[in-house]
Short mmCIF file of C-alpha atoms and ligand atoms in Angstrom, two decimals:
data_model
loop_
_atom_site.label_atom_id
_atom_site.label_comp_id
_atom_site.label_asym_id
_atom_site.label_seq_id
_atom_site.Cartn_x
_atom_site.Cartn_y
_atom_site.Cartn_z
CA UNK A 27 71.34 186.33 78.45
CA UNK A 28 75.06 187.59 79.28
CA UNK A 29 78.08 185.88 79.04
CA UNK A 30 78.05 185.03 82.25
CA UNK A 31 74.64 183.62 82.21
CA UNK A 32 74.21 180.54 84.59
CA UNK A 33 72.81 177.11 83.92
CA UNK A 34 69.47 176.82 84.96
CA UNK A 35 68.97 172.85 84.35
CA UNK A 36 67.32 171.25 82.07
CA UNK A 37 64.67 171.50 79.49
CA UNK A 38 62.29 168.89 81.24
CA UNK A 39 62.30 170.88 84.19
CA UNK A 40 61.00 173.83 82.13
CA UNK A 41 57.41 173.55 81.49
CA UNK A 42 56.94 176.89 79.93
CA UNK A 43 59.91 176.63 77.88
CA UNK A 44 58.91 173.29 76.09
CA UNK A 45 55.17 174.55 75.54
CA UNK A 46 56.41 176.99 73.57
CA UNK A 47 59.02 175.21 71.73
CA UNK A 48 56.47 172.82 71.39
CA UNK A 49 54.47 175.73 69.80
CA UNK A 50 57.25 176.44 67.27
CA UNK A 51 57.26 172.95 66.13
CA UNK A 52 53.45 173.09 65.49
CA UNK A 53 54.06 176.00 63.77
CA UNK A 54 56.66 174.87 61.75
CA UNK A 55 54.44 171.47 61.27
CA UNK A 56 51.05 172.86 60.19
CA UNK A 57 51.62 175.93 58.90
CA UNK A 58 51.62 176.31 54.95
CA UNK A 59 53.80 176.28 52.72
CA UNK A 60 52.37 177.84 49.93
CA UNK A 61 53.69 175.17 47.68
CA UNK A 62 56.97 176.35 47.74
CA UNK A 63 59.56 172.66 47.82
CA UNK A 64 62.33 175.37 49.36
CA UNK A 65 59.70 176.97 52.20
CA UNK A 66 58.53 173.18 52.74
CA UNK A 67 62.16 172.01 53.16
CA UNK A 68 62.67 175.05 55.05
CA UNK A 69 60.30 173.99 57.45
CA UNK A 70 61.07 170.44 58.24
CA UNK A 71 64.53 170.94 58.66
CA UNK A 72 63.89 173.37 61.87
CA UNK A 73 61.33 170.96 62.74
CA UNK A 74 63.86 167.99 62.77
CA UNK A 75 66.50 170.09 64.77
CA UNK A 76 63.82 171.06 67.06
CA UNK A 77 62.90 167.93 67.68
CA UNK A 78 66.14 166.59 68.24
CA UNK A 79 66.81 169.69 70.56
CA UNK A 80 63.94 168.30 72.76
CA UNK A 81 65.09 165.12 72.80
CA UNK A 82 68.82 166.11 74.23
CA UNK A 83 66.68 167.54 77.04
CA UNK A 84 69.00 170.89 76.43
CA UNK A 85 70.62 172.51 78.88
CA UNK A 86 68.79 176.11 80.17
CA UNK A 87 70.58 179.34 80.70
CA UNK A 88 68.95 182.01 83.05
CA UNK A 89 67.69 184.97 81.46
CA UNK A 90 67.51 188.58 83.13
CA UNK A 91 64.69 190.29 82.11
CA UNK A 92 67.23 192.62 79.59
CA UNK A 93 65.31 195.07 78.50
CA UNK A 94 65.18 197.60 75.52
CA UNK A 95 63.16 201.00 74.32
CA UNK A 96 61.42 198.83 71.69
CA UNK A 97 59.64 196.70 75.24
CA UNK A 98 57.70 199.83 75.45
CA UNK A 99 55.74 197.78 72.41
CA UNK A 100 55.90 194.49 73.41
CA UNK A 101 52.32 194.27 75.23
CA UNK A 102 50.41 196.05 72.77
CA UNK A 103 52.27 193.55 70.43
CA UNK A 104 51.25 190.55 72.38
CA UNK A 105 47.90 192.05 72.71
CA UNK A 106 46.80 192.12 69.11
CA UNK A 107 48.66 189.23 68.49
CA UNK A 108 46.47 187.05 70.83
CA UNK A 109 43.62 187.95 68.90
CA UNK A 110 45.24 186.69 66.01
CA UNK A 111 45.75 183.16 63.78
CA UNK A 112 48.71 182.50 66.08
CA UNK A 113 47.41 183.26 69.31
CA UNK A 114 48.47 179.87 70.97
CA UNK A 115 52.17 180.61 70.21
CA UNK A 116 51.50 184.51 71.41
CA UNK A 117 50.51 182.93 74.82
CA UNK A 118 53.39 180.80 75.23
CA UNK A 119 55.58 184.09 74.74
CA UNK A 120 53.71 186.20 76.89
CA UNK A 121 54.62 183.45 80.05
CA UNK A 122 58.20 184.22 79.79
CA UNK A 123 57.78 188.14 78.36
CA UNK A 124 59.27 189.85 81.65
CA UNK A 125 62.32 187.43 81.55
CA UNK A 126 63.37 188.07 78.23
CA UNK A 127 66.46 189.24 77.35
CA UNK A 128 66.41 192.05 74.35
CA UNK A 129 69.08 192.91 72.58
CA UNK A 130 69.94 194.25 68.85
CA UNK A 131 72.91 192.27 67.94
CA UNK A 132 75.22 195.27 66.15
CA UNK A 133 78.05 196.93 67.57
CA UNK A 134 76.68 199.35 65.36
CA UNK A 135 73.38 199.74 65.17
CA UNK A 136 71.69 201.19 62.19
CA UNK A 137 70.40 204.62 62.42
CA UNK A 138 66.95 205.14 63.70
CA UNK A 139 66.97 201.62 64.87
CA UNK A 140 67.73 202.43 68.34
CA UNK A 141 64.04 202.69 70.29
CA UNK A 142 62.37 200.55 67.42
CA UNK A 143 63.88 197.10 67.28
CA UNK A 144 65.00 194.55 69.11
CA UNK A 145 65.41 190.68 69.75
CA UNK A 146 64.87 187.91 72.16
CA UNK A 147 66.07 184.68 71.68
CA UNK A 148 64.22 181.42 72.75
CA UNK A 149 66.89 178.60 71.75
CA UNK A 150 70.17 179.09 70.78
CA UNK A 151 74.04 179.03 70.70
CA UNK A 152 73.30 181.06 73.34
CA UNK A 153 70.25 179.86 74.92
CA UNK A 154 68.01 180.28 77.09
CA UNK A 155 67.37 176.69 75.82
CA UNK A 156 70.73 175.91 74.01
CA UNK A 157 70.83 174.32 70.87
CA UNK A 158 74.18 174.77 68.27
CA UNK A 159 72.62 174.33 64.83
CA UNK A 160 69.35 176.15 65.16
CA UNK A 161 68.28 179.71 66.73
CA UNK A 162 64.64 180.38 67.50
CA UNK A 163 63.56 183.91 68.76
CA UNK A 164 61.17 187.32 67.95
CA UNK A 165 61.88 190.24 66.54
CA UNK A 166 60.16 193.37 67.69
CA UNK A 167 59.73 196.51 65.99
CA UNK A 168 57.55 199.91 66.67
CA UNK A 169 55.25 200.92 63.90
CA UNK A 170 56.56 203.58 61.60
CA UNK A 171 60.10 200.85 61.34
CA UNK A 172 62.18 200.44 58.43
CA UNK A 173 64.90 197.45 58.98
CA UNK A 174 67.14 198.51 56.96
CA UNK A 175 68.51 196.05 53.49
CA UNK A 176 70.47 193.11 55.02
CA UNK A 177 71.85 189.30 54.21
CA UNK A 178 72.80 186.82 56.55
CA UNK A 179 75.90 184.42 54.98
CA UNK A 180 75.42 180.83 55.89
CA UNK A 181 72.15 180.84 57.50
CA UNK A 182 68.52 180.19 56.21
CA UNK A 183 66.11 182.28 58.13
CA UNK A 184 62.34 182.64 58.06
CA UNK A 185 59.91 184.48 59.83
CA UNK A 186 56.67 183.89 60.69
CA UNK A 187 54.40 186.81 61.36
CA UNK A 188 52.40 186.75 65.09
CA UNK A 189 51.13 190.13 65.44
CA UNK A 190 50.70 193.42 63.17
CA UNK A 191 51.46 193.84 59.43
CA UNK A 192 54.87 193.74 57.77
CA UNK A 193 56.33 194.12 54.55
CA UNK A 194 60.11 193.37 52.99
CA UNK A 195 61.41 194.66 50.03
CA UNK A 196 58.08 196.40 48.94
CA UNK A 197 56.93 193.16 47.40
CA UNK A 198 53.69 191.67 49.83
CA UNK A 199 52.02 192.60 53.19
CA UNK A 200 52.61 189.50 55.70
CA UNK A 201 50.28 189.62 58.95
CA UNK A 202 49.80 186.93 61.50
CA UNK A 203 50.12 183.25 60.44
CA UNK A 204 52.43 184.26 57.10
CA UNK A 205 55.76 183.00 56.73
CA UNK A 206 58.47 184.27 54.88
CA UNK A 207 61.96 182.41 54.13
CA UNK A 208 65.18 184.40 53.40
CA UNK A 209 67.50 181.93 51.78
CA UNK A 210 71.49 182.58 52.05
CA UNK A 211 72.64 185.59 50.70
CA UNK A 212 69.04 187.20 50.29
CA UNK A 213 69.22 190.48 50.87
CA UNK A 214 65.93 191.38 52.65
CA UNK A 215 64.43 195.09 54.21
CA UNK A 216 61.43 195.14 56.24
CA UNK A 217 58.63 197.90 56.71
CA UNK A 218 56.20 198.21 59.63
CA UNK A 219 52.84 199.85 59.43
CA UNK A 220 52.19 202.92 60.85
CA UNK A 221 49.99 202.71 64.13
CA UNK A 222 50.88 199.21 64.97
CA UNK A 223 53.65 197.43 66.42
CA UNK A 224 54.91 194.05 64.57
CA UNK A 225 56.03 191.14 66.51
CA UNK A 226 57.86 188.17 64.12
CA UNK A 227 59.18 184.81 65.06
CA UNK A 228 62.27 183.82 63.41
CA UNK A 229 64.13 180.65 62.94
CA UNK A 230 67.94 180.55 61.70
CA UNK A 231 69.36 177.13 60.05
CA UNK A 232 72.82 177.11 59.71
CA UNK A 233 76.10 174.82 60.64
CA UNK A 234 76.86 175.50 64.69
CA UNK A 235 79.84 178.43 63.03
CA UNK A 236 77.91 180.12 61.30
CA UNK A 237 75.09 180.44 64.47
CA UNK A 238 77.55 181.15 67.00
CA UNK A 239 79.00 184.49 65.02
CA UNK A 240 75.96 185.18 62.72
CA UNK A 241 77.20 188.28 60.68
CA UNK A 242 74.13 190.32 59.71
CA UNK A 243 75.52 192.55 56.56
CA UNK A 244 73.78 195.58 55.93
CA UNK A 245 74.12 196.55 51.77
CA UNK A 246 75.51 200.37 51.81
CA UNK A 247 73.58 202.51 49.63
FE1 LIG B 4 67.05 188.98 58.43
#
């Protein structure tokens, strides 16, 4: 999306955008908790804003098909990941993959971030599908990617992994079907394998302020 991106109607005229919302919210429904109370509440509080999201039938921005060096992955990404756990959500993505727009979300970008990463956003502040107190999108990054130490103040985020094999801060390998939550304040770093790309969902909770000008703080060495 761009600023000036133009309303495209509604969700209920957007088939392939509520199948894979719809996929989200079966993620965020079945998948496991682990027995973690914080991942659990985690997860039914995107669920609930989802679902509430649906039921506004939310406006749609247009997307156009932005695209960045890290795209260069995205099939290969989307091609492993449909032989994985969360293949049905991989499908959904791969419907709207040449629409997407990627971006990385600095003004400064990290060093050596530049042809490995990037974003697309499903629902959000800034659509496609808008929503104010929940963002849903993927992250992409090339194999051989370190994402460098960060926090994000205000906002719960997790990630659930949908293709390849990632790890943050050294401490467990997460491939597809894993989720990871990153409470307030958690300052989190994330490793990619080394002949594989990674593709990870995300989903940010956090009041409509703190959506609309997330600040992603990266922890100087
Ligand atoms: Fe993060």
């Amino acid at each position: 999306m761009t600023e000036t991106a133009q309303s495209f109607g509604r969700l209920n005229d957007h088939a392939e955008w509520r199948y894979l919302l719809r996929e989200f919210e079966l993620a965020y429904r079945h998948g496991q908790a682990g027995g973690s109370s914080k991942i659990r509440a985690h997860m039914k509080e995107v669920r609930l804003r989802l679902a509430a999201a649906i039921k506004s039938n939310s406006s749609v921005l247009e997307c156009v098909g932005q695209r960045l060096p890290v795209c260069a992955h995205l099939h290969r990404a989307l091609d492993n990941g449909m032989e994985g756990a969360m293949r049905s959500l991989v499908r959904t993505i791969e419907v709207v993959a040449d629409r997407l727009d990627w971006r990385y979300g600095y003004d400064r970008l990290p060093k050596g971030l530049e042809k490995k990463y990037g974003f697309a956003e499903f629902l959000g502040p800034q659509g496609p599908v808008v929503c104010n107190d929940l963002t849903l999108g993927v992250v992409l990054f090339a194999p051989q990617c370190t994402y460098p130490a960060h926090k994000h103040d205000g906002i719960t985020e997790s990630y659930i992994c949908l293709s390849g094999a990632a790890s943050e801060n050294d401490s467990g390998v997460y491939t597809p079907r894993s989720m990871i939550l990153n409470l307030p304040g958690h300052t989190h770093r994330i490793t990619t394998s080394d002949h594989e790309p990674v593709l990870l969902a995300y989903a940010w909770a956090g009041s409509a302020d703190s959506l609309a000008r997330p600040e992603m703080n990266f922890k100087r060495k």
